[in-house]
mmCIF file of C-alpha atoms in Angstrom:
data_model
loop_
_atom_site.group_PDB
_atom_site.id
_atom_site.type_symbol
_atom_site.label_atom_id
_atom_site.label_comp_id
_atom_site.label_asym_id
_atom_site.label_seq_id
_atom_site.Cartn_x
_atom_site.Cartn_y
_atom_site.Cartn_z
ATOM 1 C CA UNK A 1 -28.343 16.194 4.218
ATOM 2 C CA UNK A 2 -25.337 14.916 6.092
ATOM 3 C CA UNK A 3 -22.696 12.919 4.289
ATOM 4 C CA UNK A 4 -19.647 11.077 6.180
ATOM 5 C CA UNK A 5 -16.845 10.676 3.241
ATOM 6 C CA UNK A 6 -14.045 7.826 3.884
ATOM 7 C CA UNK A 7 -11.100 8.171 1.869
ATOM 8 C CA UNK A 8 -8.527 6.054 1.496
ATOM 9 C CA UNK A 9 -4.832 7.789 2.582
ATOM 10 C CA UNK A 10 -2.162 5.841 1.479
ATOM 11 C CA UNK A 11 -1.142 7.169 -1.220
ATOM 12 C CA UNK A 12 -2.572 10.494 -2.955
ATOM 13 C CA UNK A 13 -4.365 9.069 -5.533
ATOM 14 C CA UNK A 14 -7.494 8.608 -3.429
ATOM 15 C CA UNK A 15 -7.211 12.277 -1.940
ATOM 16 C CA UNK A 16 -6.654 13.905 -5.320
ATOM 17 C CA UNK A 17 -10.086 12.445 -6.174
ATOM 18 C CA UNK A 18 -11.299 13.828 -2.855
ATOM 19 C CA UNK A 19 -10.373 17.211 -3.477
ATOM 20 C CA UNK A 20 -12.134 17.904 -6.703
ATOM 21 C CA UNK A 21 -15.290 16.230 -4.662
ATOM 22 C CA UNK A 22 -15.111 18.554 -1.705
ATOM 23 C CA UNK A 23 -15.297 21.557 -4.075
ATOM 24 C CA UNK A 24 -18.182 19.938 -5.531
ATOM 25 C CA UNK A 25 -20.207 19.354 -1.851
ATOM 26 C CA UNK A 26 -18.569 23.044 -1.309
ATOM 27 C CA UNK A 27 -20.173 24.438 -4.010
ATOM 28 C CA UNK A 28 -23.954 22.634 -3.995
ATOM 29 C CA UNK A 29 -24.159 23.557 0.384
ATOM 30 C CA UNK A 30 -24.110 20.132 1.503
ATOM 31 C CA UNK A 31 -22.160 19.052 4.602
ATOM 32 C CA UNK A 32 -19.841 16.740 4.330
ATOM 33 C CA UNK A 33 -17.264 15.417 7.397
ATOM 34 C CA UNK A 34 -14.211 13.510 6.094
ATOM 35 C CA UNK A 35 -12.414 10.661 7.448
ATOM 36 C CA UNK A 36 -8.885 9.193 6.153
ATOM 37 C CA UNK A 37 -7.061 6.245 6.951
ATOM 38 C CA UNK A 38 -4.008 4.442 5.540
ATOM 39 C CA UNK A 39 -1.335 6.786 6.800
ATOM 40 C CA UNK A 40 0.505 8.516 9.766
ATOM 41 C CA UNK A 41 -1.373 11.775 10.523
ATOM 42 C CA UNK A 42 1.971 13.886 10.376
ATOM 43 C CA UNK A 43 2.774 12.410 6.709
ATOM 44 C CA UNK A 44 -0.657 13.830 5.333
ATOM 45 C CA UNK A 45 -0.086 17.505 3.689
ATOM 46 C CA UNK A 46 -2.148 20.342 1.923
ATOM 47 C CA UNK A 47 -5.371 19.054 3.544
ATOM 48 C CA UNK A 48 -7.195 22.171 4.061
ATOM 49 C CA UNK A 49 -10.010 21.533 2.087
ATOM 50 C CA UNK A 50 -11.060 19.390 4.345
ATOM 51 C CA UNK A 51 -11.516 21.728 7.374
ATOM 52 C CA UNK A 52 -11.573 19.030 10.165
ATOM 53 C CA UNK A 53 -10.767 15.841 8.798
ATOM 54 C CA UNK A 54 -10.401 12.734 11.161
ATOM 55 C CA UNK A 55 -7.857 10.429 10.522
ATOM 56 C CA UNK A 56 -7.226 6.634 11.475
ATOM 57 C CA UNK A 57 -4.369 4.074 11.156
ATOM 58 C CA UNK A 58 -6.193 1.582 9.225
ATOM 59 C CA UNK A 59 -5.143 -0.449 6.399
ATOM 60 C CA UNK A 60 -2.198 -0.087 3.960
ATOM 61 C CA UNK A 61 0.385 -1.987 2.418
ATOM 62 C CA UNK A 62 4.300 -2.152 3.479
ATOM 63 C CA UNK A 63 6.821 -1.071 0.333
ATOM 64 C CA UNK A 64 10.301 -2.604 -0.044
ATOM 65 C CA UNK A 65 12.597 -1.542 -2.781
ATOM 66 C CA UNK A 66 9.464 -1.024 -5.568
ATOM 67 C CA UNK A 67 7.572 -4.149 -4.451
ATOM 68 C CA UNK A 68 4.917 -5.215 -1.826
ATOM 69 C CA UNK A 69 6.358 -6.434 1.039
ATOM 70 C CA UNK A 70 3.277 -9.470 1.992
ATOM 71 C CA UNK A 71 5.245 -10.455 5.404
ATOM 72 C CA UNK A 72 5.771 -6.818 6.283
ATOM 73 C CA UNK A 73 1.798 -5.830 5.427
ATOM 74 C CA UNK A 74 0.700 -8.431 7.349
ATOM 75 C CA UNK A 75 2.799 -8.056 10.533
ATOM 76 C CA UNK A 76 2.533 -4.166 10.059
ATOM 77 C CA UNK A 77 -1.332 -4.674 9.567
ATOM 78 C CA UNK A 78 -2.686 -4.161 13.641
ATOM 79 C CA UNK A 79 -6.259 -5.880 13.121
ATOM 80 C CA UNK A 80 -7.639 -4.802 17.129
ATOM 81 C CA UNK A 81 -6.851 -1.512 16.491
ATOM 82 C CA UNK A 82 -8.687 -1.576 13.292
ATOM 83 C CA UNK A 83 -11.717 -3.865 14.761
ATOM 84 C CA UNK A 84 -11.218 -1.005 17.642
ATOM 85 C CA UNK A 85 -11.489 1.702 15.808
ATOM 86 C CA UNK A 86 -14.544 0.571 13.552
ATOM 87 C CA UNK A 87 -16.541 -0.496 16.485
ATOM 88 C CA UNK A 88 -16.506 3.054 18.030
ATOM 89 C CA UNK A 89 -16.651 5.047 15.156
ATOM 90 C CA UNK A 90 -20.494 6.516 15.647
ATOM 91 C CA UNK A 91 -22.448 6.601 11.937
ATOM 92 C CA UNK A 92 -25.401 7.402 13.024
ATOM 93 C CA UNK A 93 -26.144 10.599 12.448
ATOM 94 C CA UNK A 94 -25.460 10.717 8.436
ATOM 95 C CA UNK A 95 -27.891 9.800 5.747
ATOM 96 C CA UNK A 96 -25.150 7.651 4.307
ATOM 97 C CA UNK A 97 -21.545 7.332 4.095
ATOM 98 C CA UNK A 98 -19.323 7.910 0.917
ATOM 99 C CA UNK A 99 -16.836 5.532 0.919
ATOM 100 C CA UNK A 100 -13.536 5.939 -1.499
ATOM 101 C CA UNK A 101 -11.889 2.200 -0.773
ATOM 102 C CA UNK A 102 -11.730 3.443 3.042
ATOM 103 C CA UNK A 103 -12.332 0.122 5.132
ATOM 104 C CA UNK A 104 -13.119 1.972 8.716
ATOM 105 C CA UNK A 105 -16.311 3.897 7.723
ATOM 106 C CA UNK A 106 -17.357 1.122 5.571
ATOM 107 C CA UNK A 107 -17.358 -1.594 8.197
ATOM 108 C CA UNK A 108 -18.598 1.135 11.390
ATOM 109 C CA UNK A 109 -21.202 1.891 8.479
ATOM 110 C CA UNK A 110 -22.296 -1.874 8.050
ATOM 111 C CA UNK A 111 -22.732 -2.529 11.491
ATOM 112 C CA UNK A 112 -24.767 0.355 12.217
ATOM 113 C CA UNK A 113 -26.990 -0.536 8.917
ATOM 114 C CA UNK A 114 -26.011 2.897 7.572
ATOM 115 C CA UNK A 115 -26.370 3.202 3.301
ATOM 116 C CA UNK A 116 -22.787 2.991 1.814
ATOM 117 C CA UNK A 117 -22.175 4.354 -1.664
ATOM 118 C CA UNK A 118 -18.772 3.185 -2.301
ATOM 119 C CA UNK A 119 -16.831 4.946 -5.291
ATOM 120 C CA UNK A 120 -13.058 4.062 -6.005
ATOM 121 C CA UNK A 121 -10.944 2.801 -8.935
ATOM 122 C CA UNK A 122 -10.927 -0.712 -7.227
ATOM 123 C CA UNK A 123 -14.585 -0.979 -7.177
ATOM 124 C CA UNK A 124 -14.375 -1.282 -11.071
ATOM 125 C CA UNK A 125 -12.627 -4.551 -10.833
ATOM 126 C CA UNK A 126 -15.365 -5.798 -9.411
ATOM 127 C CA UNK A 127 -17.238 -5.850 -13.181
ATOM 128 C CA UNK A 128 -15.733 -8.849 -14.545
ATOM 129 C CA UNK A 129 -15.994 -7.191 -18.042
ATOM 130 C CA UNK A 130 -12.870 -4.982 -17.025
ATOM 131 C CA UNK A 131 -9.178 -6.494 -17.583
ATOM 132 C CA UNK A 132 -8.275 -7.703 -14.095
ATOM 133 C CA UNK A 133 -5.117 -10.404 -15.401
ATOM 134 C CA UNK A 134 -5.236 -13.193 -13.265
ATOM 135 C CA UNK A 135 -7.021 -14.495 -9.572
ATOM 136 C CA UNK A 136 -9.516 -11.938 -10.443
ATOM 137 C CA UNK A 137 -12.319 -14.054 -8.389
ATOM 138 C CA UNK A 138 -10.285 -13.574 -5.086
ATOM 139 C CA UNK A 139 -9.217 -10.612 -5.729
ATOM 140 C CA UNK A 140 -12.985 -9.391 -6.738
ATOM 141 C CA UNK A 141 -13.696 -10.795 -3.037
ATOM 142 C CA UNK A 142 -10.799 -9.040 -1.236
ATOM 143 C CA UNK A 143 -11.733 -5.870 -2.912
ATOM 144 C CA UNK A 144 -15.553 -5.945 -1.489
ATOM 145 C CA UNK A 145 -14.538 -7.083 2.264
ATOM 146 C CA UNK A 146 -12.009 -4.659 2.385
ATOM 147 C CA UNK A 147 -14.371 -2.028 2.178
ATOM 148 C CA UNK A 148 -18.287 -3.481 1.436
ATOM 149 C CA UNK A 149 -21.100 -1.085 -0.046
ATOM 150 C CA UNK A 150 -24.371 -1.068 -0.627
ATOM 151 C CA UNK A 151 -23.838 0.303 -3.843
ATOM 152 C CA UNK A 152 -20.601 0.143 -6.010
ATOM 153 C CA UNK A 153 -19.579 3.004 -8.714
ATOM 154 C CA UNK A 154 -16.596 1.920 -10.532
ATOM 155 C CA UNK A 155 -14.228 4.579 -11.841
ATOM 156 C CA UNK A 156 -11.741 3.939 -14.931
ATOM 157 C CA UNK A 157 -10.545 5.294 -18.386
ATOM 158 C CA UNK A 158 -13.251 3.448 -20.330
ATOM 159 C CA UNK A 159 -17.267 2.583 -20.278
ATOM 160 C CA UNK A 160 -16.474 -1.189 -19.119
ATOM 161 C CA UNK A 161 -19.806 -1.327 -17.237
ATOM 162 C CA UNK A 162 -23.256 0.724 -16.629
ATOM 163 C CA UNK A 163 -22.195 1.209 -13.391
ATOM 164 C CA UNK A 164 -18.512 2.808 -14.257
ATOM 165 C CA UNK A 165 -17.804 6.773 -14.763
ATOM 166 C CA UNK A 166 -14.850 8.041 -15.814
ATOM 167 C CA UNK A 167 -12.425 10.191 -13.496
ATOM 168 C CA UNK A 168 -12.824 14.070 -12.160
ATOM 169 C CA UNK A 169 -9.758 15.936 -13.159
ATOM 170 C CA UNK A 170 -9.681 19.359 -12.281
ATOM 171 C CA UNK A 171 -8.747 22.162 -14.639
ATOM 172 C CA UNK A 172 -5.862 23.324 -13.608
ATOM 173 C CA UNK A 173 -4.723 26.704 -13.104
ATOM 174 C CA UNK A 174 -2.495 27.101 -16.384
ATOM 175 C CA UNK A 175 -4.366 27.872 -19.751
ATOM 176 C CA UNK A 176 -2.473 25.844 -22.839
ATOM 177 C CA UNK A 177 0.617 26.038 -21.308
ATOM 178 C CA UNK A 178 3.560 25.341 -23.364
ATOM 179 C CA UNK A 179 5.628 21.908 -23.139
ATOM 180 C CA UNK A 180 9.449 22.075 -21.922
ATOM 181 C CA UNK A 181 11.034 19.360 -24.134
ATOM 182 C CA UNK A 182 13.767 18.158 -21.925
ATOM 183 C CA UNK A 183 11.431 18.429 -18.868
ATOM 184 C CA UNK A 184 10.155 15.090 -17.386
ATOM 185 C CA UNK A 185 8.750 14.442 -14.309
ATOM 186 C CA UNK A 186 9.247 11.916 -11.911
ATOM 187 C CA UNK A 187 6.657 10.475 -9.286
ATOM 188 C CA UNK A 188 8.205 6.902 -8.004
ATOM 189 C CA UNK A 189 7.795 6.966 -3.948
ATOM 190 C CA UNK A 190 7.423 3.488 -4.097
ATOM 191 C CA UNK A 191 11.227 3.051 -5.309
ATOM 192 C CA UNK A 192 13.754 3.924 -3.065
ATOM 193 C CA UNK A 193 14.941 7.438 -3.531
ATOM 194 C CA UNK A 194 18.596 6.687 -4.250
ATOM 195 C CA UNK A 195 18.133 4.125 -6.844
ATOM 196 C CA UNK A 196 15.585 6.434 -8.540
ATOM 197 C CA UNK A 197 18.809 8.960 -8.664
ATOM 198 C CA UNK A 198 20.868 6.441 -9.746
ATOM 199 C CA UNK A 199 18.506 5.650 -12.724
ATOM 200 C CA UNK A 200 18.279 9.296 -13.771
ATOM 201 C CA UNK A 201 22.080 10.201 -13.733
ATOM 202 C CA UNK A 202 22.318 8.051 -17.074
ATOM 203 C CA UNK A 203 20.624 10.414 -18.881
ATOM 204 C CA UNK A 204 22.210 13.602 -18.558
ATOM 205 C CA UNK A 205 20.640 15.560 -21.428
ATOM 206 C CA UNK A 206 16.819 15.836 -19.705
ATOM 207 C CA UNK A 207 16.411 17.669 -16.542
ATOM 208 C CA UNK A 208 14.296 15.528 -14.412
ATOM 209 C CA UNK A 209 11.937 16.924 -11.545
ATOM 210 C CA UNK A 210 12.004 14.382 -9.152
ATOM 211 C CA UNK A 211 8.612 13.891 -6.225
ATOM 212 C CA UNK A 212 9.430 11.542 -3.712
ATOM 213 C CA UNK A 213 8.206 10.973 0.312
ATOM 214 C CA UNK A 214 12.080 11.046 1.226
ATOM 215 C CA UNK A 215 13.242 14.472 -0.921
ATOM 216 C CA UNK A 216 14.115 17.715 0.317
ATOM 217 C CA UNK A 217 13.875 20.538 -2.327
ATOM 218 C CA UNK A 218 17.199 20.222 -3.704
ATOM 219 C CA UNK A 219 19.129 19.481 -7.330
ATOM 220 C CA UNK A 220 21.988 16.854 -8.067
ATOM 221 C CA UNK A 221 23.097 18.232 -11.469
ATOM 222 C CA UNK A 222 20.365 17.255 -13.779
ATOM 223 C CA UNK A 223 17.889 15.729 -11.183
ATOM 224 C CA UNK A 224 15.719 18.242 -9.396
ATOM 225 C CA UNK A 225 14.471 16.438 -5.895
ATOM 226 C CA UNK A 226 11.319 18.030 -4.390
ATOM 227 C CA UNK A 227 9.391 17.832 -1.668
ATOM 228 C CA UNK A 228 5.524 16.521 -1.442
ATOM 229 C CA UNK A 229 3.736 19.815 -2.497
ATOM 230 C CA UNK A 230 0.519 19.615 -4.269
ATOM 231 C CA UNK A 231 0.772 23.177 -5.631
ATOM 232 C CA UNK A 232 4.490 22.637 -6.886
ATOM 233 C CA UNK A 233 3.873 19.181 -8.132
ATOM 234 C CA UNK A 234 0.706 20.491 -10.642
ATOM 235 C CA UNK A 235 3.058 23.530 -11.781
ATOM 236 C CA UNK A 236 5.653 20.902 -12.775
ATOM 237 C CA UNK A 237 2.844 18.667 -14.369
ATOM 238 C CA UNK A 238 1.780 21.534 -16.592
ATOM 239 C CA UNK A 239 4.557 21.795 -18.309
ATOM 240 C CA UNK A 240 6.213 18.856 -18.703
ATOM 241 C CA UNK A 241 6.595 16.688 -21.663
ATOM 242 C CA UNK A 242 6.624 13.343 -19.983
ATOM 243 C CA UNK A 243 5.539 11.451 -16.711
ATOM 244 C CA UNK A 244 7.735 8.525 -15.269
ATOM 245 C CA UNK A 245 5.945 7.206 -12.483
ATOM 246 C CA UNK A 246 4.192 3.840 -10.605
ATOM 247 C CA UNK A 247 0.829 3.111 -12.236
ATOM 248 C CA UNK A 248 -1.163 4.634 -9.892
ATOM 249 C CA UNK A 249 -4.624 5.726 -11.513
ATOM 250 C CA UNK A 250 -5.104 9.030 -10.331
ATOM 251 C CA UNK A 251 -1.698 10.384 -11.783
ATOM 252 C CA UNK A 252 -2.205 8.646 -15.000
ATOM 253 C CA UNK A 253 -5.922 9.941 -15.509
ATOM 254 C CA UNK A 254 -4.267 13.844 -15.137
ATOM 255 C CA UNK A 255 -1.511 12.876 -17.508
ATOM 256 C CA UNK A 256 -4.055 11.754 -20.120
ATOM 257 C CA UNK A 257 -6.383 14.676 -19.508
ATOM 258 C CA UNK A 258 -3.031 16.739 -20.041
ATOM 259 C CA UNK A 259 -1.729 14.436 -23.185
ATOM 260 C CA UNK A 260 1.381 14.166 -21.287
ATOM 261 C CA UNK A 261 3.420 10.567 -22.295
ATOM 262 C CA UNK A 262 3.710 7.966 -19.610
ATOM 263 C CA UNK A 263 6.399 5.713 -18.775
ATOM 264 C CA UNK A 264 5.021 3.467 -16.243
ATOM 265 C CA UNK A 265 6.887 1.098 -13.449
ATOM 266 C CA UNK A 266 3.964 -0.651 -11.515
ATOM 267 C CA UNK A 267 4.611 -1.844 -8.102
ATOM 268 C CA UNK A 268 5.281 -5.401 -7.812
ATOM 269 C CA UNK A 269 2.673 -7.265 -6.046
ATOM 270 C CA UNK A 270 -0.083 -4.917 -6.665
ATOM 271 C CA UNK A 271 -2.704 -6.429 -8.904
ATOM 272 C CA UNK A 272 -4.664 -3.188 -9.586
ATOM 273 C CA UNK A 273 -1.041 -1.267 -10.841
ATOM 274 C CA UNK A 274 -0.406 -4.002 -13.389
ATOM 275 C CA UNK A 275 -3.705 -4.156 -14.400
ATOM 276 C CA UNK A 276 -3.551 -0.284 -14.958
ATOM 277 C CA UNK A 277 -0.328 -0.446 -16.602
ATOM 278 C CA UNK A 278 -1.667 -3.298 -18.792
ATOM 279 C CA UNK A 279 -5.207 -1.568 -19.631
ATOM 280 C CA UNK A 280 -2.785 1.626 -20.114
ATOM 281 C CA UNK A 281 -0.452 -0.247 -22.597
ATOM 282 C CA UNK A 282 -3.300 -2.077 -24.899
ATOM 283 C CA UNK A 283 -4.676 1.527 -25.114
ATOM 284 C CA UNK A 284 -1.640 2.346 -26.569
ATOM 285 C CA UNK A 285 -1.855 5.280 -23.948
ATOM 286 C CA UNK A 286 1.726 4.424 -21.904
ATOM 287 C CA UNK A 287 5.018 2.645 -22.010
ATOM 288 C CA UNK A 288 5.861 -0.248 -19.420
ATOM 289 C CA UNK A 289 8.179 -1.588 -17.542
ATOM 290 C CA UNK A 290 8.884 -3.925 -15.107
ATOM 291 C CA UNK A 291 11.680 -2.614 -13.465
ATOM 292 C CA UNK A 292 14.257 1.020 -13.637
ATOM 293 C CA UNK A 293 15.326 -0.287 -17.123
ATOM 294 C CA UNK A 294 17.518 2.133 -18.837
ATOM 295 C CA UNK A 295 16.814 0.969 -22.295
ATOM 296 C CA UNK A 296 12.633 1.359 -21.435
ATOM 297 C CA UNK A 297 13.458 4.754 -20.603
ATOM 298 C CA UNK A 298 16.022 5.380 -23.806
ATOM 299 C CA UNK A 299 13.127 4.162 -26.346
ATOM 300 C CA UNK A 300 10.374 6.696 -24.285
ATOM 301 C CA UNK A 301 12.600 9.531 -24.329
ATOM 302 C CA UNK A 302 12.948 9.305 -28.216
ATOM 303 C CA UNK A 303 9.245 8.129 -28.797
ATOM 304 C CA UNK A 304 6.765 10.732 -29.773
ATOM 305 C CA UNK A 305 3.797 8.667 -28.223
ATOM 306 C CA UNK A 306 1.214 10.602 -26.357
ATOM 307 C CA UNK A 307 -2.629 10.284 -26.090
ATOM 308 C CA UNK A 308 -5.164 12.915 -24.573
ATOM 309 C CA UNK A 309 -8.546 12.301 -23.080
ATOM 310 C CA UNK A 310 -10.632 15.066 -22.050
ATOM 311 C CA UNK A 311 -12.037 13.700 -19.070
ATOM 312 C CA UNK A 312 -14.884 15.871 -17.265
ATOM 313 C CA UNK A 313 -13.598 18.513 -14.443
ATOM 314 C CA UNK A 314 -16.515 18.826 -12.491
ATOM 315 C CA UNK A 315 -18.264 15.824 -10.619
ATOM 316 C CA UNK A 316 -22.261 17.859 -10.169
ATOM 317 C CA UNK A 317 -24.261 15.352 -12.056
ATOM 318 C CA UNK A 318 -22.296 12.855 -9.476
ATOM 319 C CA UNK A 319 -23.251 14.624 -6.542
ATOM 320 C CA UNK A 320 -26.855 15.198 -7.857
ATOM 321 C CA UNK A 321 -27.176 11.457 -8.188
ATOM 322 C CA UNK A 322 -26.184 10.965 -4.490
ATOM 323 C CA UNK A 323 -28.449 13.505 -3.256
ATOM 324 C CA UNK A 324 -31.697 12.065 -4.702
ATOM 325 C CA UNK A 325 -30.804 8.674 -3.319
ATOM 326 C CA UNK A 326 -31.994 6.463 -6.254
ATOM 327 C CA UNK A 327 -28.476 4.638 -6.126
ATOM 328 C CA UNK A 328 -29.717 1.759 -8.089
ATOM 329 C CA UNK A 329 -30.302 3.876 -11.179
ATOM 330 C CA UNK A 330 -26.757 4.422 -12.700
ATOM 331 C CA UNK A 331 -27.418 4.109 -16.461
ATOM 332 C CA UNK A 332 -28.562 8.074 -16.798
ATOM 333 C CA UNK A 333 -25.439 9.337 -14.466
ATOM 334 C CA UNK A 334 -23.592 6.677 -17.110
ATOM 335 C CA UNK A 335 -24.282 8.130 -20.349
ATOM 336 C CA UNK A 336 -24.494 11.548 -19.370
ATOM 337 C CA UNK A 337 -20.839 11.407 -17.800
ATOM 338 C CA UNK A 338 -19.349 9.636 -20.393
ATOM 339 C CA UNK A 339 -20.661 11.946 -23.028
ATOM 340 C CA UNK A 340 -18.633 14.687 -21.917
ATOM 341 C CA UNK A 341 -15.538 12.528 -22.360
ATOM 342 C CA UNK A 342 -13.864 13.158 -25.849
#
């Protein structure tokens, strides 16, 4: 068996999911090529478990100042390199393609009548029993011609649909390891770096370690900038006693699994971070806001709000279900996954 895997690059969300997959194909011998899209090659970082990955320009969104920028998307968008690049990207020779929300593979894939088992956090919008909050019939269509399957796994925090499982989170590395109170980290790339420093300086008393695209590893009193490092970012995870970040899913399904608390600033303009940010609120799981708000952050800080989900760490029964190609049976892989979750 030969799987092709698209993955979706633009932000890490998608590749964090990837990574605990690859160990997964690692680990049951099945060969697996990877292809990403949604970001500059030279911006992608700690990729080696995928050995040779390809990567494309594809599709992404343009960020202004914590928002969506539509104009800037569009114009920035390059549709005949895209149509160019799915029209020579050869398919043939895999049984199917796995497709995280990666348009490229799923389009060369359609065209050359190639299966496509397409798992992401957007394909459980597509179920209209989970909370979408507003234009959710366009915005079901957008989601399935950006990147069309053949068959659609949803992935999300709860058992909206038969065809939903809940998130992979790795273990990570550090056994019960103990909370620093005034530690919080910070993951807000889509804000721009100095304002997020701005925002932090009022609040002298918590040291902040602060992830961002634009950082160097270096410290401003209280505020501890750092680099993108996978390695350095999970250290900092383990031990912190809060998360301030956009409401991407990925980051808030670790923070759960962790029972760290959430503060949560979704992008503006992004349908699927509100809806996360309102799903995460009405689970009384995370605090919201809709912009750097000092007194949001003030009322988190002294809160003592935290939820933990033990979400499974190893995908198998997943990769089991893919191998004996019966995609239209998803109740089993359903109830089994979910039963795990406590």
């Amino acid at each position: 068996m030969k799987i092709l895997y698209g993955i979706q690059g633009t932000g890490n969300g998608h590749i964090t999911r990837a990574r605990v997959m690859a160990s997964a194909f690692k680990k049951m011998g099945i060969a697996v090529d990877y292809v990403f899209s949604g970001r500059a090659q030279q911006n992608y970082f700690d990729m080696d478990e995928f050995a040779n990955y390809r990567s494309f320009r594809g599709l992404s969104f343009t960020t202004q100042n914590g928002q969506v920028n539509s104009y800037q998307t569009v114009k920035n968008s390059r549709i005949c390199r895209l149509l160019k690049d799915i029209k020579q990207l050869d398919v043939s020779g895999y049984d199917f393609v796995f497709n995280d929300f990666e348009p490229i593979t799923a389009w060369a894939a359609k065209r050359q009548e190639v299966p496509v088992i397409g798992m992401s956090h957007q394909a459980a919008f597509l179920s209209p029993k989970v909370p979408m909050f507003g234009h959710s019939l366009l915005r079901r269509s957008l989601i399935k011609y950006y990147a069309p399957a053949d068959t659609y796994l949803g992935v999300h925090w709860q058992p909206f649909a038969q065809n939903i499982i809940p998130p992979f989170i790795a273990n990570h590395r550090h056994d019960n390891p103990v909370n620093i109170d005034n530690k919080v980290l910070v993951y807000l790339p889509f804000e721009e770096l100095r304002s997020v420093i701005d925002y932090l300086q009022e609040f002298p008393e918590k040291e902040f370690y602060c992830y961002h695209p634009h950082a160097q590893n270096s410290s401003i009193a209280n505020i501890h900038l750092r680099a993108p490092s996978r390695d350095g970012f999970l250290n900092d995870l383990a031990n912190t006693s809060g998360v301030i970040a956009n409401a991407g899913f990925e980051l808030s399904s670790e923070a759960l699994k962790l029972g760290k608390k959430l503060l949560l600033k979704p992008l503006s303009g992004q349908f699927e971070q509100d809806a996360n940010a309102q799903t995460l609120l009405a689970m009384k799981a995370a605090h919201v806001m809709n912009y750097l708000n000092p007194n949001a952050l003030d009322d988190w800080l002294n809160s003592s709000s935290q939820k933990q989900i033990n979400f499974p760490s190893d995908p198998q029964p997943l990769v089991e279900w893919l191998a004996v190609k019966q995609w239209h049976k998803t109740q089993e892989l359903h109830q089994n996954l979910w039963g795990s979750v406590g």
